[in-house]
Amino acid sequence: GQKILLYGDNDTGKTKQAMRMEKPLLLMCESGGNAVSGYRQAIATWDEFQQTVKQLTGDKTRSSMMEKFQTIIVDTVDMLVNYCEQSICNEFGVRDLSEMNADKDSPNGYLLARNDFKLQVNQLTKYGYTVVFIAHDDIMKYEQSDPETGKVVEKEFIIPFNTGNKKSSNKFVRDLCDFCFYVKPNGIDKSTGNPIPSTAYAKRTNNAFARCRYIHMQPIIDPFTAENISKAMLEAIEKEAAEGGVKVEEFKQKESKDTAKDYIDLIQPLFKELYSLYPDEVTSIVEAQLGEGSKISKATDKQVNELKTIYKNLNSL
């Protein structure tokens, strides 16, 4: 049930090591996963990601999926965010989300994209899968005054790609994760011509962002391997649990207690307000989930997921 971010330069072993974790499934948002072996699913659109999340977490398929997969790897976050934002652009007929924000009559495109992204990622991460997000690195430049000379110099700080942009969902993933590792390359071994194994940092340094929710996490994992980071994470979790007088147990999913009535009560005021303005759009949203001629008030507890989607789509409208 842990959420992990691995970020760094190309060829540092991020995907390779993630695929060595327990029962992995690689969601390839980029083509970089072609060189690794194991189960892979190509993701080329936001709709394909949503369908994959539905298969991994849906009531009818979740048990069989969790027998087969334990680690879900999203490679890369950067491209997945692009797919989500592009889906909003397509929905509103614009080339870029900034065009929506420039139009006073349009909703906030960045907000819609972030909300849609959060909904799907939260769905993926709440059922006990270990979810590994892979991202590129980025350079944040800032000015700093030397306390002795007073001279202002430009500094560089390494961060996960685009997490300095508050409009982007990249920052949401960084903040969501329990472990954020910066994976640093170590160059080439001149005697063999092979890359020297990378080093992973679990705590922030003077030059790069990294963090962990557990205070006992060792700051440096060298060499960076799936076995080494898994061992370090488990030790940190167990130490923190021991300090709190509790023990570490396997993740268990509690059944959702949401009922049809819960969502009917949320939907009805939205429906009433929107139907007077956009009757065709509202009818289409409802019938796409419940069927032609169906009424929201007649939905049953077996249709909670459909009601959730209606609520989300009415909010977007």
Short mmCIF file of C-alpha atoms in Angstrom, two decimals:
data_model
loop_
_atom_site.label_atom_id
_atom_site.label_comp_id
_atom_site.label_asym_id
_atom_site.label_seq_id
_atom_site.Cartn_x
_atom_site.Cartn_y
_atom_site.Cartn_z
CA GLY A 1 0.00 0.00 0.00
CA GLN A 2 2.99 2.35 -0.15
CA LYS A 3 3.31 5.09 -2.77
CA ILE A 4 6.79 5.69 -4.18
CA LEU A 5 8.26 8.32 -6.50
CA LEU A 6 11.51 7.55 -8.32
CA TYR A 7 12.91 10.48 -10.25
CA GLY A 8 16.19 11.30 -11.93
CA ASP A 9 18.04 11.43 -15.23
CA ASN A 10 17.74 8.86 -18.01
CA ASP A 11 19.58 5.53 -17.72
CA THR A 12 19.71 5.48 -13.91
CA GLY A 13 17.81 2.19 -13.62
CA LYS A 14 14.49 3.56 -12.34
CA THR A 15 12.23 1.38 -14.50
CA LYS A 16 14.53 -1.64 -14.37
CA GLN A 17 14.63 -1.69 -10.57
CA ALA A 18 10.92 -0.94 -10.19
CA MET A 19 10.19 -3.98 -12.36
CA ARG A 20 12.17 -6.13 -9.91
CA MET A 21 9.69 -5.40 -7.14
CA GLU A 22 6.94 -7.85 -6.18
CA LYS A 23 4.55 -8.94 -9.00
CA PRO A 24 4.98 -5.83 -11.18
CA LEU A 25 2.81 -4.37 -13.92
CA LEU A 26 4.34 -1.57 -16.02
CA LEU A 27 1.95 1.07 -17.34
CA MET A 28 3.98 2.42 -20.26
CA CYS A 29 3.02 6.04 -20.87
CA GLU A 30 6.32 6.33 -22.77
CA SER A 31 8.17 3.77 -24.89
CA GLY A 32 11.11 3.50 -22.47
CA GLY A 33 9.82 0.24 -21.00
CA ASN A 34 10.52 -1.78 -24.13
CA ALA A 35 13.92 -2.86 -22.80
CA VAL A 36 12.58 -4.50 -19.63
CA SER A 37 10.85 -7.85 -19.28
CA GLY A 38 7.58 -8.50 -17.48
CA TYR A 39 3.92 -7.57 -17.78
CA ARG A 40 3.39 -4.30 -19.64
CA GLN A 41 0.37 -2.26 -20.64
CA ALA A 42 0.75 0.54 -23.18
CA ILE A 43 -1.02 3.77 -22.17
CA ALA A 44 -1.41 6.26 -25.01
CA THR A 45 -4.45 8.28 -23.86
CA TRP A 46 -6.11 9.38 -20.62
CA ASP A 47 -9.09 7.18 -21.44
CA GLU A 48 -6.80 4.11 -21.64
CA PHE A 49 -5.40 4.92 -18.19
CA GLN A 50 -8.92 5.29 -16.77
CA GLN A 51 -9.93 1.92 -18.24
CA THR A 52 -6.81 0.28 -16.76
CA VAL A 53 -7.51 1.78 -13.32
CA LYS A 54 -11.08 0.51 -13.56
CA GLN A 55 -9.84 -3.00 -14.35
CA LEU A 56 -7.30 -2.95 -11.51
CA THR A 57 -9.74 -1.61 -8.90
CA GLY A 58 -13.25 -2.50 -10.06
CA ASP A 59 -15.39 -4.75 -7.87
CA LYS A 60 -15.67 -7.47 -10.53
CA THR A 61 -11.99 -7.62 -11.53
CA ARG A 62 -9.98 -6.43 -8.51
CA SER A 63 -9.52 -9.82 -6.85
CA SER A 64 -8.11 -11.47 -9.98
CA MET A 65 -5.90 -8.46 -10.71
CA MET A 66 -4.45 -8.44 -7.18
CA GLU A 67 -3.62 -12.14 -7.42
CA LYS A 68 -1.52 -11.33 -10.49
CA PHE A 69 -0.10 -7.90 -9.63
CA GLN A 70 1.15 -6.21 -6.47
CA THR A 71 3.34 -3.38 -7.82
CA ILE A 72 1.86 -0.94 -10.35
CA ILE A 73 4.47 1.22 -12.11
CA VAL A 74 3.46 4.46 -13.86
CA ASP A 75 6.21 5.39 -16.33
CA THR A 76 6.25 8.36 -16.56
CA VAL A 77 4.14 10.73 -14.45
CA ASP A 78 5.16 13.54 -16.79
CA MET A 79 3.49 11.95 -19.82
CA LEU A 80 0.42 10.80 -17.88
CA VAL A 81 -0.21 14.39 -16.74
CA ASN A 82 0.02 15.47 -20.40
CA TYR A 83 -2.58 12.87 -21.38
CA CYS A 84 -4.95 14.10 -18.68
CA GLU A 85 -4.56 17.73 -19.67
CA GLN A 86 -5.01 16.88 -23.35
CA SER A 87 -8.29 15.11 -22.60
CA ILE A 88 -9.65 18.33 -21.05
CA CYS A 89 -8.42 20.30 -24.07
CA ASN A 90 -10.22 17.87 -26.40
CA GLU A 91 -13.41 18.10 -24.34
CA PHE A 92 -13.50 21.90 -24.61
CA GLY A 93 -12.05 22.22 -28.13
CA VAL A 94 -8.86 24.10 -27.22
CA ARG A 95 -5.18 23.45 -27.95
CA ASP A 96 -3.91 24.36 -24.49
CA LEU A 97 -5.46 24.75 -21.04
CA SER A 98 -4.28 28.36 -20.93
CA GLU A 99 -6.81 29.16 -23.67
CA MET A 100 -9.63 28.13 -21.31
CA ASN A 101 -8.31 30.33 -18.53
CA ALA A 102 -8.08 33.29 -20.89
CA ASP A 103 -11.80 32.96 -21.65
CA LYS A 104 -13.93 34.30 -18.79
CA ASP A 105 -16.86 32.10 -19.84
CA SER A 106 -14.82 28.88 -19.64
CA PRO A 107 -14.08 26.89 -16.48
CA ASN A 108 -10.57 26.74 -15.05
CA GLY A 109 -8.91 24.13 -17.28
CA TYR A 110 -5.99 23.48 -14.94
CA LEU A 111 -8.37 22.88 -12.02
CA LEU A 112 -10.48 20.46 -14.04
CA ALA A 113 -7.35 18.53 -15.09
CA ARG A 114 -5.99 18.38 -11.54
CA ASN A 115 -9.33 17.18 -10.15
CA ASP A 116 -9.68 14.48 -12.81
CA PHE A 117 -6.08 13.37 -12.27
CA LYS A 118 -6.49 13.20 -8.48
CA LEU A 119 -9.69 11.17 -8.79
CA GLN A 120 -8.03 8.45 -10.89
CA VAL A 121 -4.72 8.34 -9.01
CA ASN A 122 -6.47 8.21 -5.63
CA GLN A 123 -8.60 5.34 -6.94
CA LEU A 124 -5.48 3.43 -8.02
CA THR A 125 -3.61 3.97 -4.75
CA LYS A 126 -6.29 3.11 -2.19
CA TYR A 127 -6.61 -0.66 -2.64
CA GLY A 128 -3.25 -1.85 -1.32
CA TYR A 129 -1.16 -1.95 -4.47
CA THR A 130 2.39 -0.66 -4.17
CA VAL A 131 2.30 2.16 -6.73
CA VAL A 132 5.61 3.38 -8.13
CA PHE A 133 5.58 6.66 -10.05
CA ILE A 134 8.58 7.32 -12.29
CA ALA A 135 9.49 10.86 -13.32
CA HIS A 136 12.27 12.81 -14.98
CA ASP A 137 14.26 15.43 -13.11
CA ASP A 138 14.10 19.19 -13.46
CA ILE A 139 16.34 22.10 -12.44
CA MET A 140 15.00 24.91 -10.26
CA LYS A 141 17.22 27.99 -10.33
CA TYR A 142 17.27 30.54 -7.54
CA GLU A 143 19.46 33.35 -6.25
CA GLN A 144 21.27 33.21 -2.91
CA SER A 145 23.29 35.82 -1.08
CA ASP A 146 26.68 34.78 0.31
CA PRO A 147 26.57 35.61 4.06
CA GLU A 148 30.28 36.57 4.11
CA THR A 149 30.69 38.56 0.90
CA GLY A 150 27.11 39.63 0.31
CA LYS A 151 27.52 38.62 -3.33
CA VAL A 152 24.39 37.18 -4.97
CA VAL A 153 25.01 33.95 -6.84
CA GLU A 154 22.71 31.74 -8.88
CA LYS A 155 22.10 28.27 -7.43
CA GLU A 156 20.53 25.15 -8.89
CA PHE A 157 18.32 22.62 -7.10
CA ILE A 158 17.15 19.31 -8.60
CA ILE A 159 13.42 18.56 -8.29
CA PRO A 160 10.97 16.09 -9.85
CA PHE A 161 9.87 17.33 -13.26
CA ASN A 162 7.43 20.27 -13.22
CA THR A 163 6.73 20.04 -9.48
CA GLY A 164 7.58 23.72 -9.16
CA ASN A 165 4.46 24.46 -11.23
CA LYS A 166 1.40 24.76 -8.97
CA LYS A 167 -0.93 24.37 -11.96
CA SER A 168 0.43 20.93 -12.78
CA SER A 169 -0.60 17.56 -11.30
CA ASN A 170 3.08 16.57 -11.01
CA LYS A 171 3.21 18.33 -7.63
CA PHE A 172 0.18 16.35 -6.43
CA VAL A 173 2.01 13.06 -7.09
CA ARG A 174 5.12 14.28 -5.27
CA ASP A 175 3.07 15.30 -2.23
CA LEU A 176 1.02 12.08 -2.30
CA CYS A 177 3.97 9.70 -2.16
CA ASP A 178 5.25 8.15 1.08
CA PHE A 179 8.77 7.90 -0.36
CA CYS A 180 10.34 10.30 -2.88
CA PHE A 181 13.74 9.04 -4.08
CA TYR A 182 16.18 11.08 -6.12
CA VAL A 183 18.16 8.58 -8.21
CA LYS A 184 21.62 9.94 -9.03
CA PRO A 185 23.81 8.52 -11.81
CA ASN A 186 27.43 7.69 -11.00
CA GLY A 187 28.97 7.73 -14.45
CA ILE A 188 30.77 4.98 -16.32
CA ASP A 189 33.30 2.45 -15.05
CA LYS A 190 36.31 3.16 -17.28
CA SER A 191 37.69 -0.34 -16.85
CA THR A 192 34.54 -2.08 -18.10
CA GLY A 193 32.66 0.62 -20.00
CA ASN A 194 29.50 -0.22 -18.02
CA PRO A 195 27.42 2.26 -15.98
CA ILE A 196 28.26 2.37 -12.28
CA PRO A 197 25.10 1.51 -10.29
CA SER A 198 23.12 4.59 -9.29
CA THR A 199 22.61 5.96 -5.77
CA ALA A 200 19.17 6.73 -4.33
CA TYR A 201 18.59 9.55 -1.85
CA ALA A 202 15.58 9.33 0.48
CA LYS A 203 16.25 12.61 2.30
CA ARG A 204 16.73 16.11 0.94
CA THR A 205 20.30 17.21 0.21
CA ASN A 206 21.76 20.65 -0.52
CA ASN A 207 21.43 19.91 -4.24
CA ALA A 208 18.31 17.76 -4.66
CA PHE A 209 14.80 17.20 -3.36
CA ALA A 210 13.95 13.90 -1.66
CA ARG A 211 11.78 13.03 1.33
CA CYS A 212 10.08 10.28 3.30
CA ARG A 213 7.14 10.16 5.72
CA TYR A 214 9.12 7.91 8.09
CA ILE A 215 11.79 9.54 10.28
CA HIS A 216 13.87 6.35 10.55
CA MET A 217 14.39 5.97 6.80
CA GLN A 218 18.08 5.72 5.94
CA PRO A 219 19.01 8.76 3.84
CA ILE A 220 21.18 7.06 1.20
CA ILE A 221 20.67 3.71 -0.55
CA ASP A 222 23.81 2.69 -2.38
CA PRO A 223 23.69 0.92 -4.71
CA PHE A 224 20.14 1.68 -5.83
CA THR A 225 18.40 -1.68 -6.24
CA ALA A 226 14.84 -2.89 -5.69
CA GLU A 227 16.03 -5.14 -2.89
CA ASN A 228 17.92 -2.38 -1.08
CA ILE A 229 15.14 0.22 -1.18
CA SER A 230 12.49 -2.37 -0.23
CA LYS A 231 14.57 -3.46 2.78
CA ALA A 232 15.20 0.15 3.85
CA MET A 233 11.52 1.11 3.52
CA LEU A 234 10.31 -1.87 5.54
CA GLU A 235 12.84 -1.22 8.31
CA ALA A 236 11.76 2.43 8.53
CA ILE A 237 8.07 1.46 8.72
CA GLU A 238 8.71 -1.20 11.37
CA LYS A 239 10.80 1.12 13.54
CA GLU A 240 8.15 3.82 13.48
CA ALA A 241 5.44 1.27 14.27
CA ALA A 242 7.47 -0.07 17.22
CA GLU A 243 7.89 3.42 18.64
CA GLY A 244 4.15 3.90 18.49
CA GLY A 245 3.50 0.60 20.25
CA VAL A 246 1.85 -1.00 17.22
CA LYS A 247 2.84 -3.70 14.74
CA VAL A 248 3.06 -3.75 10.96
CA GLU A 249 0.33 -5.78 9.26
CA GLU A 250 -0.60 -6.62 5.69
CA PHE A 251 -2.86 -4.07 4.00
CA LYS A 252 -6.57 -4.90 4.24
CA GLN A 253 -9.18 -3.04 2.23
CA LYS A 254 -12.27 -1.98 4.15
CA GLU A 255 -15.46 -2.25 2.16
CA SER A 256 -16.92 1.06 1.00
CA LYS A 257 -20.00 2.12 2.96
CA ASP A 258 -21.19 4.56 0.30
CA THR A 259 -24.84 4.02 -0.61
CA ALA A 260 -26.93 5.10 -3.55
CA LYS A 261 -28.81 7.51 -1.26
CA ASP A 262 -25.52 9.24 -0.32
CA TYR A 263 -24.86 10.10 -3.96
CA ILE A 264 -28.49 10.79 -4.87
CA ASP A 265 -28.53 13.46 -2.13
CA LEU A 266 -25.33 14.99 -3.59
CA ILE A 267 -26.53 14.84 -7.21
CA GLN A 268 -30.08 16.17 -6.89
CA PRO A 269 -29.24 19.85 -6.19
CA LEU A 270 -26.67 19.82 -9.00
CA PHE A 271 -29.15 18.16 -11.34
CA LYS A 272 -31.88 20.69 -10.52
CA GLU A 273 -29.61 23.69 -11.14
CA LEU A 274 -27.98 22.40 -14.31
CA TYR A 275 -31.02 20.84 -15.98
CA SER A 276 -32.72 24.22 -16.37
CA LEU A 277 -29.68 25.49 -18.28
CA TYR A 278 -28.36 22.43 -20.13
CA PRO A 279 -31.11 19.78 -20.28
CA ASP A 280 -29.56 17.82 -23.18
CA GLU A 281 -26.09 17.64 -21.61
CA VAL A 282 -27.47 16.62 -18.20
CA THR A 283 -29.71 13.94 -19.71
CA SER A 284 -26.77 12.58 -21.72
CA ILE A 285 -24.56 12.35 -18.58
CA VAL A 286 -27.24 10.44 -16.64
CA GLU A 287 -28.26 8.09 -19.46
CA ALA A 288 -24.62 7.26 -20.29
CA GLN A 289 -24.36 5.65 -16.84
CA LEU A 290 -27.86 4.45 -15.94
CA GLY A 291 -29.43 3.83 -19.35
CA GLU A 292 -32.03 5.60 -21.47
CA GLY A 293 -35.06 6.85 -19.56
CA SER A 294 -33.55 6.04 -16.16
CA LYS A 295 -34.07 8.27 -13.14
CA ILE A 296 -31.39 9.08 -10.58
CA SER A 297 -33.89 8.71 -7.74
CA LYS A 298 -34.49 5.06 -8.74
CA ALA A 299 -30.79 4.05 -8.65
CA THR A 300 -29.83 1.19 -6.31
CA ASP A 301 -26.79 0.43 -4.17
CA LYS A 302 -25.47 -1.75 -7.01
CA GLN A 303 -25.13 1.43 -9.09
CA VAL A 304 -22.99 3.46 -6.65
CA ASN A 305 -20.02 3.59 -9.10
CA GLU A 306 -22.32 4.89 -11.85
CA LEU A 307 -23.68 7.55 -9.49
CA LYS A 308 -20.12 8.57 -8.58
CA THR A 309 -19.36 9.12 -12.27
CA ILE A 310 -22.56 11.12 -12.76
CA TYR A 311 -21.66 13.32 -9.77
CA LYS A 312 -18.14 13.90 -11.14
CA ASN A 313 -19.41 14.73 -14.65
CA LEU A 314 -22.09 17.09 -13.39
CA ASN A 315 -19.44 18.89 -11.33
CA SER A 316 -17.29 19.25 -14.46
CA LEU A 317 -20.28 20.63 -16.38
#
